[in-house]
Coordinates of C-alpha atoms and ligand atoms in Angstrom, one line a residue:
M1 CA 85.1 97.1 99.7
K2 CA 86.0 100.7 100.0
L3 CA 86.5 102.3 96.3
E4 CA 90.2 102.6 96.5
T5 CA 90.6 98.8 97.2
L6 CA 88.0 97.8 94.6
A7 CA 89.8 100.0 92.1
I8 CA 93.3 98.1 92.9
H9 CA 91.6 94.7 93.6
G10 CA 88.2 94.5 91.2
G11 CA 89.8 94.3 88.0
N12 CA 92.3 91.3 88.7
I13 CA 90.3 88.4 87.9
V14 CA 93.3 85.6 87.5
S15 CA 92.7 82.0 86.7
D16 CA 96.0 81.1 85.5
S17 CA 97.4 78.0 87.7
E18 CA 100.9 79.9 88.1
K19 CA 98.7 82.3 90.1
P20 CA 100.3 85.5 88.8
V21 CA 99.5 88.7 90.7
V22 CA 98.7 90.8 88.0
Q23 CA 95.9 89.5 85.2
P24 CA 97.8 87.9 82.1
I25 CA 96.8 89.8 78.7
T26 CA 94.8 86.6 76.8
L27 CA 95.2 87.8 73.1
S28 CA 93.5 84.6 71.8
T29 CA 90.4 85.1 69.5
T30 CA 89.0 81.6 70.1
F31 CA 88.4 79.6 72.8
I32 CA 88.5 75.7 73.1
H33 CA 85.0 74.5 73.2
Q34 CA 83.8 73.2 76.4
P35 CA 80.7 73.5 78.8
E36 CA 81.7 77.2 80.6
S37 CA 84.1 78.4 78.5
M38 CA 84.1 81.7 76.6
I39 CA 83.6 81.0 73.1
Y40 CA 84.8 83.8 70.7
A41 CA 86.8 87.3 71.9
R42 CA 84.0 89.6 70.4
A43 CA 81.5 88.0 72.7
N44 CA 83.7 87.9 75.6
N45 CA 87.5 87.6 76.7
P46 CA 88.9 87.3 80.1
N47 CA 90.2 91.3 79.7
R48 CA 87.1 92.4 79.0
H49 CA 85.4 90.6 81.6
A50 CA 87.7 91.7 84.1
L51 CA 87.2 95.6 83.0
E52 CA 83.6 94.9 82.8
Q53 CA 83.2 93.7 86.3
L54 CA 85.3 96.2 87.6
L55 CA 83.5 99.2 85.9
A56 CA 80.3 97.7 87.4
G57 CA 81.4 97.3 90.8
L58 CA 82.9 100.9 90.6
E59 CA 79.5 102.9 89.9
K60 CA 77.3 100.2 91.8
G61 CA 75.9 98.7 88.6
A62 CA 74.5 95.1 87.8
D63 CA 76.4 94.8 84.6
A64 CA 78.6 96.9 82.6
A65 CA 79.7 96.9 78.8
A66 CA 83.0 97.9 77.7
F67 CA 83.3 100.0 73.7
S68 CA 86.0 101.0 71.8
S69 CA 85.2 104.5 72.4
G70 CA 83.1 106.8 74.4
N71 CA 81.3 107.4 71.3
A72 CA 80.5 103.7 70.8
A73 CA 79.1 103.5 74.0
G74 CA 76.7 106.3 73.4
V75 CA 75.5 105.5 70.1
S76 CA 74.9 102.0 71.6
V77 CA 72.1 103.2 73.7
F78 CA 70.6 105.2 70.9
Q79 CA 70.6 102.1 68.9
A80 CA 69.2 100.2 71.3
L81 CA 65.9 102.3 71.3
E82 CA 63.3 101.8 68.9
P83 CA 63.3 103.5 65.7
G84 CA 60.5 106.2 66.3
S85 CA 61.8 107.3 69.7
H86 CA 61.9 110.5 70.9
L87 CA 64.9 111.4 73.5
I88 CA 65.6 114.9 75.5
A89 CA 69.4 115.6 75.8
P90 CA 71.4 118.6 77.0
D91 CA 72.1 121.7 75.0
D92 CA 75.5 121.9 76.0
M93 CA 76.0 117.6 75.1
Y94 CA 79.5 116.4 74.0
H95 CA 79.6 117.6 70.5
G96 CA 80.4 114.1 69.0
L97 CA 77.4 112.7 70.8
K98 CA 75.2 115.4 69.6
N99 CA 76.6 115.2 66.0
A100 CA 76.0 111.4 65.8
I101 CA 72.2 112.0 67.2
L102 CA 72.1 114.6 64.5
S103 CA 73.5 112.7 61.3
I104 CA 73.8 109.2 62.2
F105 CA 70.1 109.0 64.0
K106 CA 68.5 111.3 61.6
G107 CA 65.0 110.1 60.4
V108 CA 65.6 107.5 63.1
L109 CA 65.4 109.1 66.3
E110 CA 63.7 112.2 67.6
A111 CA 65.4 114.8 70.0
T112 CA 65.2 117.6 71.6
F113 CA 68.2 119.3 73.3
V114 CA 67.4 121.7 76.0
D115 CA 69.2 123.4 78.9
M116 CA 68.5 120.9 81.7
T117 CA 69.7 123.3 84.2
D118 CA 66.3 124.7 84.4
L119 CA 63.8 121.3 85.0
E120 CA 60.7 123.3 83.5
N121 CA 62.7 122.8 80.0
V122 CA 62.9 118.9 80.6
E123 CA 59.4 118.8 81.6
K124 CA 58.1 120.8 78.6
A125 CA 60.3 118.9 76.3
F126 CA 58.4 115.6 76.9
Q127 CA 56.7 113.9 74.1
S128 CA 54.2 110.7 74.1
N129 CA 57.1 108.6 72.4
T130 CA 59.6 110.0 74.7
K131 CA 61.7 106.9 75.7
L132 CA 65.1 108.5 76.9
V133 CA 66.4 111.5 78.9
W134 CA 70.4 111.6 78.3
I135 CA 71.9 113.8 80.8
E136 CA 75.7 114.6 81.1
T137 CA 76.8 116.5 84.1
P138 CA 79.3 118.1 84.6
S139 CA 78.9 118.8 81.0
N140 CA 81.4 119.5 78.6
P141 CA 82.7 121.9 78.2
L142 CA 80.5 124.4 80.0
L143 CA 80.2 122.6 83.4
K144 CA 76.5 122.8 83.6
I145 CA 75.1 120.9 86.4
T146 CA 71.9 118.8 86.1
D147 CA 70.1 117.9 89.0
I148 CA 70.1 114.0 88.6
R149 CA 67.6 112.9 91.3
A150 CA 65.1 115.2 89.8
V151 CA 65.6 114.7 86.2
A152 CA 65.2 111.2 87.1
K153 CA 62.0 111.6 88.8
L154 CA 60.4 113.1 86.5
A155 CA 61.3 110.5 83.8
K156 CA 60.3 107.7 86.1
A157 CA 56.9 109.6 86.2
K158 CA 56.6 109.7 82.5
G159 CA 58.0 106.2 81.7
A160 CA 61.5 107.0 80.3
M161 CA 64.8 106.0 81.0
V162 CA 67.7 108.2 81.9
A163 CA 71.4 107.5 80.9
C164 CA 74.2 109.9 82.3
D165 CA 77.6 110.8 80.8
N166 CA 79.6 110.6 84.0
T167 CA 82.9 111.0 81.8
F168 CA 83.5 114.3 83.7
A169 CA 82.6 113.4 87.5
T170 CA 84.2 109.5 87.2
P171 CA 82.5 107.1 90.0
V172 CA 85.3 108.6 92.2
F173 CA 82.8 111.5 92.7
Q174 CA 79.6 110.8 91.7
N175 CA 77.2 107.7 91.2
P176 CA 74.7 108.6 89.2
L177 CA 73.0 105.0 89.5
D178 CA 72.7 105.8 93.2
L179 CA 70.7 109.0 92.1
G180 CA 68.0 107.2 90.2
A181 CA 69.9 106.9 86.5
D182 CA 69.3 103.7 84.7
I183 CA 72.4 103.7 82.6
V184 CA 76.0 105.5 83.2
M185 CA 78.1 106.2 80.2
H186 CA 81.6 106.6 80.2
S187 CA 84.5 107.9 77.9
S188 CA 87.3 105.8 79.4
T189 CA 89.6 107.4 77.1
K190 CA 89.5 110.2 79.7
Y191 CA 89.9 109.6 83.3
F192 CA 90.0 105.9 83.5
G193 CA 92.6 105.9 80.8
G194 CA 94.1 109.0 82.5
H195 CA 97.3 109.1 80.5
S196 CA 96.2 109.7 76.9
D197 CA 96.8 106.5 75.4
I198 CA 93.9 104.6 75.2
L199 CA 90.6 104.9 73.4
G200 CA 87.7 103.6 75.2
G201 CA 84.1 103.7 76.4
A202 CA 81.5 102.0 78.9
L203 CA 78.1 101.4 80.0
I204 CA 76.8 100.5 83.0
T205 CA 73.5 99.5 83.8
K206 CA 71.6 99.1 87.3
S207 CA 69.8 96.1 86.4
E208 CA 69.8 93.6 83.7
D209 CA 66.4 94.3 82.0
E210 CA 65.0 94.0 78.5
F211 CA 66.9 97.2 77.4
W212 CA 70.1 96.1 79.1
A213 CA 69.7 93.0 76.6
K214 CA 69.2 95.1 73.7
V215 CA 72.6 97.5 74.5
K216 CA 74.5 93.7 75.1
N217 CA 73.4 92.8 71.4
V218 CA 74.7 96.1 70.2
Q219 CA 77.8 95.6 71.9
I220 CA 78.5 92.3 70.5
G221 CA 76.6 92.3 67.3
G222 CA 77.8 95.6 66.5
G223 CA 81.4 94.7 67.5
A224 CA 82.6 97.9 68.3
V225 CA 84.3 96.2 71.1
P226 CA 87.9 97.1 73.2
S227 CA 91.0 94.8 72.2
P228 CA 92.1 92.7 75.3
M229 CA 95.5 94.9 75.6
D230 CA 93.1 98.1 75.8
C231 CA 91.0 96.2 78.3
Y232 CA 94.4 95.3 80.4
Y233 CA 95.7 98.9 80.2
L234 CA 92.4 100.2 81.5
C235 CA 92.4 97.9 84.8
R236 CA 95.8 98.7 85.4
S237 CA 94.9 102.7 85.2
I238 CA 92.0 102.5 87.2
K239 CA 94.0 101.3 90.0
T240 CA 95.0 104.7 90.6
L241 CA 91.8 106.6 89.3
P242 CA 90.8 107.6 93.1
Y243 CA 94.1 109.2 93.9
R244 CA 94.7 110.6 90.4
M245 CA 91.1 112.0 90.6
K246 CA 91.8 113.9 94.2
G247 CA 94.8 115.3 92.6
H248 CA 92.9 116.4 89.7
A249 CA 90.2 118.1 91.5
E250 CA 92.5 119.7 94.1
H251 CA 94.7 121.4 91.5
A252 CA 91.4 122.5 89.7
M253 CA 89.6 124.1 92.6
V254 CA 93.0 126.3 93.2
L255 CA 93.4 127.1 89.6
A256 CA 89.4 128.0 89.5
N257 CA 90.3 130.5 92.2
F258 CA 93.2 132.1 90.6
L259 CA 91.4 132.8 87.4
S260 CA 88.6 133.8 89.4
N261 CA 90.9 136.7 90.8
H262 CA 92.8 137.1 87.7
S263 CA 91.8 141.0 86.0
A264 CA 92.1 139.2 82.3
V265 CA 89.8 136.9 82.9
E266 CA 86.0 137.6 82.2
K267 CA 84.3 134.4 83.4
V268 CA 85.1 131.3 84.8
Y269 CA 83.1 127.9 85.0
Y270 CA 84.2 125.3 87.6
P271 CA 81.4 123.6 90.0
G272 CA 83.3 123.7 93.0
L273 CA 83.1 127.6 93.2
K274 CA 80.6 128.9 95.2
A275 CA 79.7 131.3 92.3
H276 CA 79.1 128.4 90.0
P277 CA 74.9 128.4 89.6
G278 CA 75.3 124.8 89.9
H279 CA 77.2 124.8 93.0
E280 CA 74.6 123.6 95.7
I281 CA 73.4 120.9 93.5
A282 CA 76.6 119.5 92.6
A283 CA 77.8 119.6 96.1
S284 CA 74.2 117.4 96.8
Q285 CA 75.1 114.7 94.6
M286 CA 79.3 114.9 94.0
T287 CA 82.1 114.4 96.2
G288 CA 84.4 116.3 94.4
F289 CA 84.1 118.5 91.6
G290 CA 86.3 117.3 89.1
G291 CA 89.4 118.2 87.0
V292 CA 88.0 120.4 84.1
V293 CA 88.1 124.2 84.5
S294 CA 86.6 126.1 81.3
F295 CA 87.1 130.3 81.5
Q296 CA 86.6 133.0 79.1
V297 CA 89.5 135.6 78.6
K298 CA 88.7 139.2 78.2
G299 CA 88.9 139.9 74.3
G300 CA 88.0 137.3 71.6
A301 CA 89.3 134.4 70.1
E302 CA 92.6 135.9 69.0
V303 CA 93.2 137.0 72.5
A304 CA 92.4 133.3 74.1
D305 CA 94.9 131.7 71.3
R306 CA 97.4 134.1 72.2
V307 CA 97.0 133.2 75.9
I308 CA 97.5 129.3 75.0
S309 CA 100.0 130.0 72.8
K310 CA 102.2 131.3 75.4
L311 CA 101.6 128.4 78.3
K312 CA 104.7 126.1 78.6
Y313 CA 103.2 123.0 80.5
F314 CA 99.6 123.3 79.6
I315 CA 99.6 121.4 76.1
N316 CA 97.0 122.6 73.5
A317 CA 95.8 119.5 72.3
T318 CA 91.9 118.4 72.6
S319 CA 90.6 115.8 75.5
L320 CA 91.1 115.7 79.1
G321 CA 91.9 113.2 82.0
G322 CA 95.3 112.5 81.4
V323 CA 98.0 113.5 84.1
E324 CA 99.3 115.9 81.5
S325 CA 97.5 119.3 81.5
L326 CA 95.4 119.9 78.4
I327 CA 94.1 123.1 77.0
E328 CA 92.2 124.0 74.2
R329 CA 89.8 127.2 72.9
R330 CA 87.1 124.7 72.6
A331 CA 85.0 126.6 69.8
A332 CA 87.8 125.8 67.5
S333 CA 87.7 121.9 67.8
E334 CA 83.8 122.3 67.8
G335 CA 83.2 123.5 64.6
P336 CA 81.0 126.2 63.1
D337 CA 77.6 125.2 64.7
T338 CA 79.1 125.5 68.5
L339 CA 77.2 127.1 71.3
T340 CA 80.2 127.0 73.1
P341 CA 81.8 131.1 73.1
Q342 CA 84.5 132.0 70.8
N343 CA 87.0 133.0 73.8
L344 CA 86.6 130.2 76.1
I345 CA 89.4 128.0 77.2
R346 CA 88.9 124.3 78.3
V347 CA 91.6 123.1 80.8
S348 CA 92.0 119.7 81.9
V349 CA 94.5 120.3 84.9
G350 CA 96.9 117.8 84.9
L351 CA 98.9 116.2 87.8
E352 CA 102.3 118.4 87.3
H353 CA 103.2 120.6 90.5
L354 CA 100.6 122.7 91.1
D355 CA 103.2 126.0 91.5
D356 CA 104.4 125.1 88.2
L357 CA 100.9 125.3 86.6
L358 CA 100.1 128.7 88.4
E359 CA 103.5 130.1 87.3
D360 CA 102.6 128.9 83.8
M361 CA 99.2 130.4 83.6
E362 CA 100.3 133.4 85.4
N363 CA 102.8 134.5 82.9
A364 CA 100.6 133.4 79.9
L365 CA 97.7 135.6 81.0
A366 CA 99.8 138.7 82.1
Ligands
LIG1 C1 85.4 112.8 75.0 C2 83.9 112.4 75.6 C3 83.0 111.5 74.8 C4 83.4 111.1 73.7 O1 84.0 109.5 74.0 P1 85.4 109.3 73.0 O2 86.2 108.5 73.9 O3 86.2 110.5 72.5 O4 84.8 108.6 72.1 C5 81.8 111.8 75.2 N1 81.3 112.5 76.7 C6 82.0 113.1 77.1 C7 81.9 114.1 78.4 C8 83.6 113.3 76.7 O5 84.5 114.4 77.4

């Protein structure tokens, strides 16, 4: 089945005798005891089952686990590691997960943050207790590109697992499991949900191995699971994911080119640009470059804030992946310890008409 077809039919597991075309929402927290039935909604429920089947299919994995947020999904991987394990993660890692490693897992796990665009940094970071290499590509917010195949090869040789945060690419543009990763992570709050109204996360595994059993134990025992309503809405949203992603990427490419040629702009970050240092690797592992563009304006934080305040259609709010364009000065959201330049603006390019978006940006930068 092709991706577009799977997106529509893969999450529609209808068992009702009336045969509705769309899977109903099963709100029941408990199920009548019988040999093959589900038991309790934290362990499983029909809507989560449908979502997990769909996600496993989209990422070409053996199984998936849905969570109540992207952070819950990421943290579950870290929780499944043995205490005392070491992990390697990117310096430009989603700040909420980086903060979780540094705070929640302080004294439990060791972590080394490196610039993964240089493989030598990854190679040097391995220790005898390194169990996991965490990849995020394209990264948030600098759109750094990590060579998934090369890092997976290094990790395999050292006996470490590889997990990849695929939130920015989505399975429409990148399948990390095909490139050597063992686990894929998503914030489904972003493109999967696609309408800025669902918080969710997911993990997808290449094989149902011992580590995956530990992850499932954290999911069910820890209980950070999404509600049947959230699962239903995600299955519904994912039906249009392939077409939304094509629109986001097309608009992002045009906006990135427009910004690159603008005299008020200092630097543009978008892996679809030939000038992006990771462009060739991105082109070798992605079939599209995603919908997020970051750029630095000439001048400091005040100039960036002024540009943002003049926009009509780009909404000054954090998050990304919705149909509406969102924009923010990223360092302000990441707090005082951020490595993100103060004049960097992150744009989640939406599905409004491109002419309106370009006109709005032109006026704001003038
Ligand atoms: C938003 C985001 C997360 C965290 O997801 P939540 O759903 O907000 O918990 C993780 N990784 C990336 C790349 C993100 O953009």
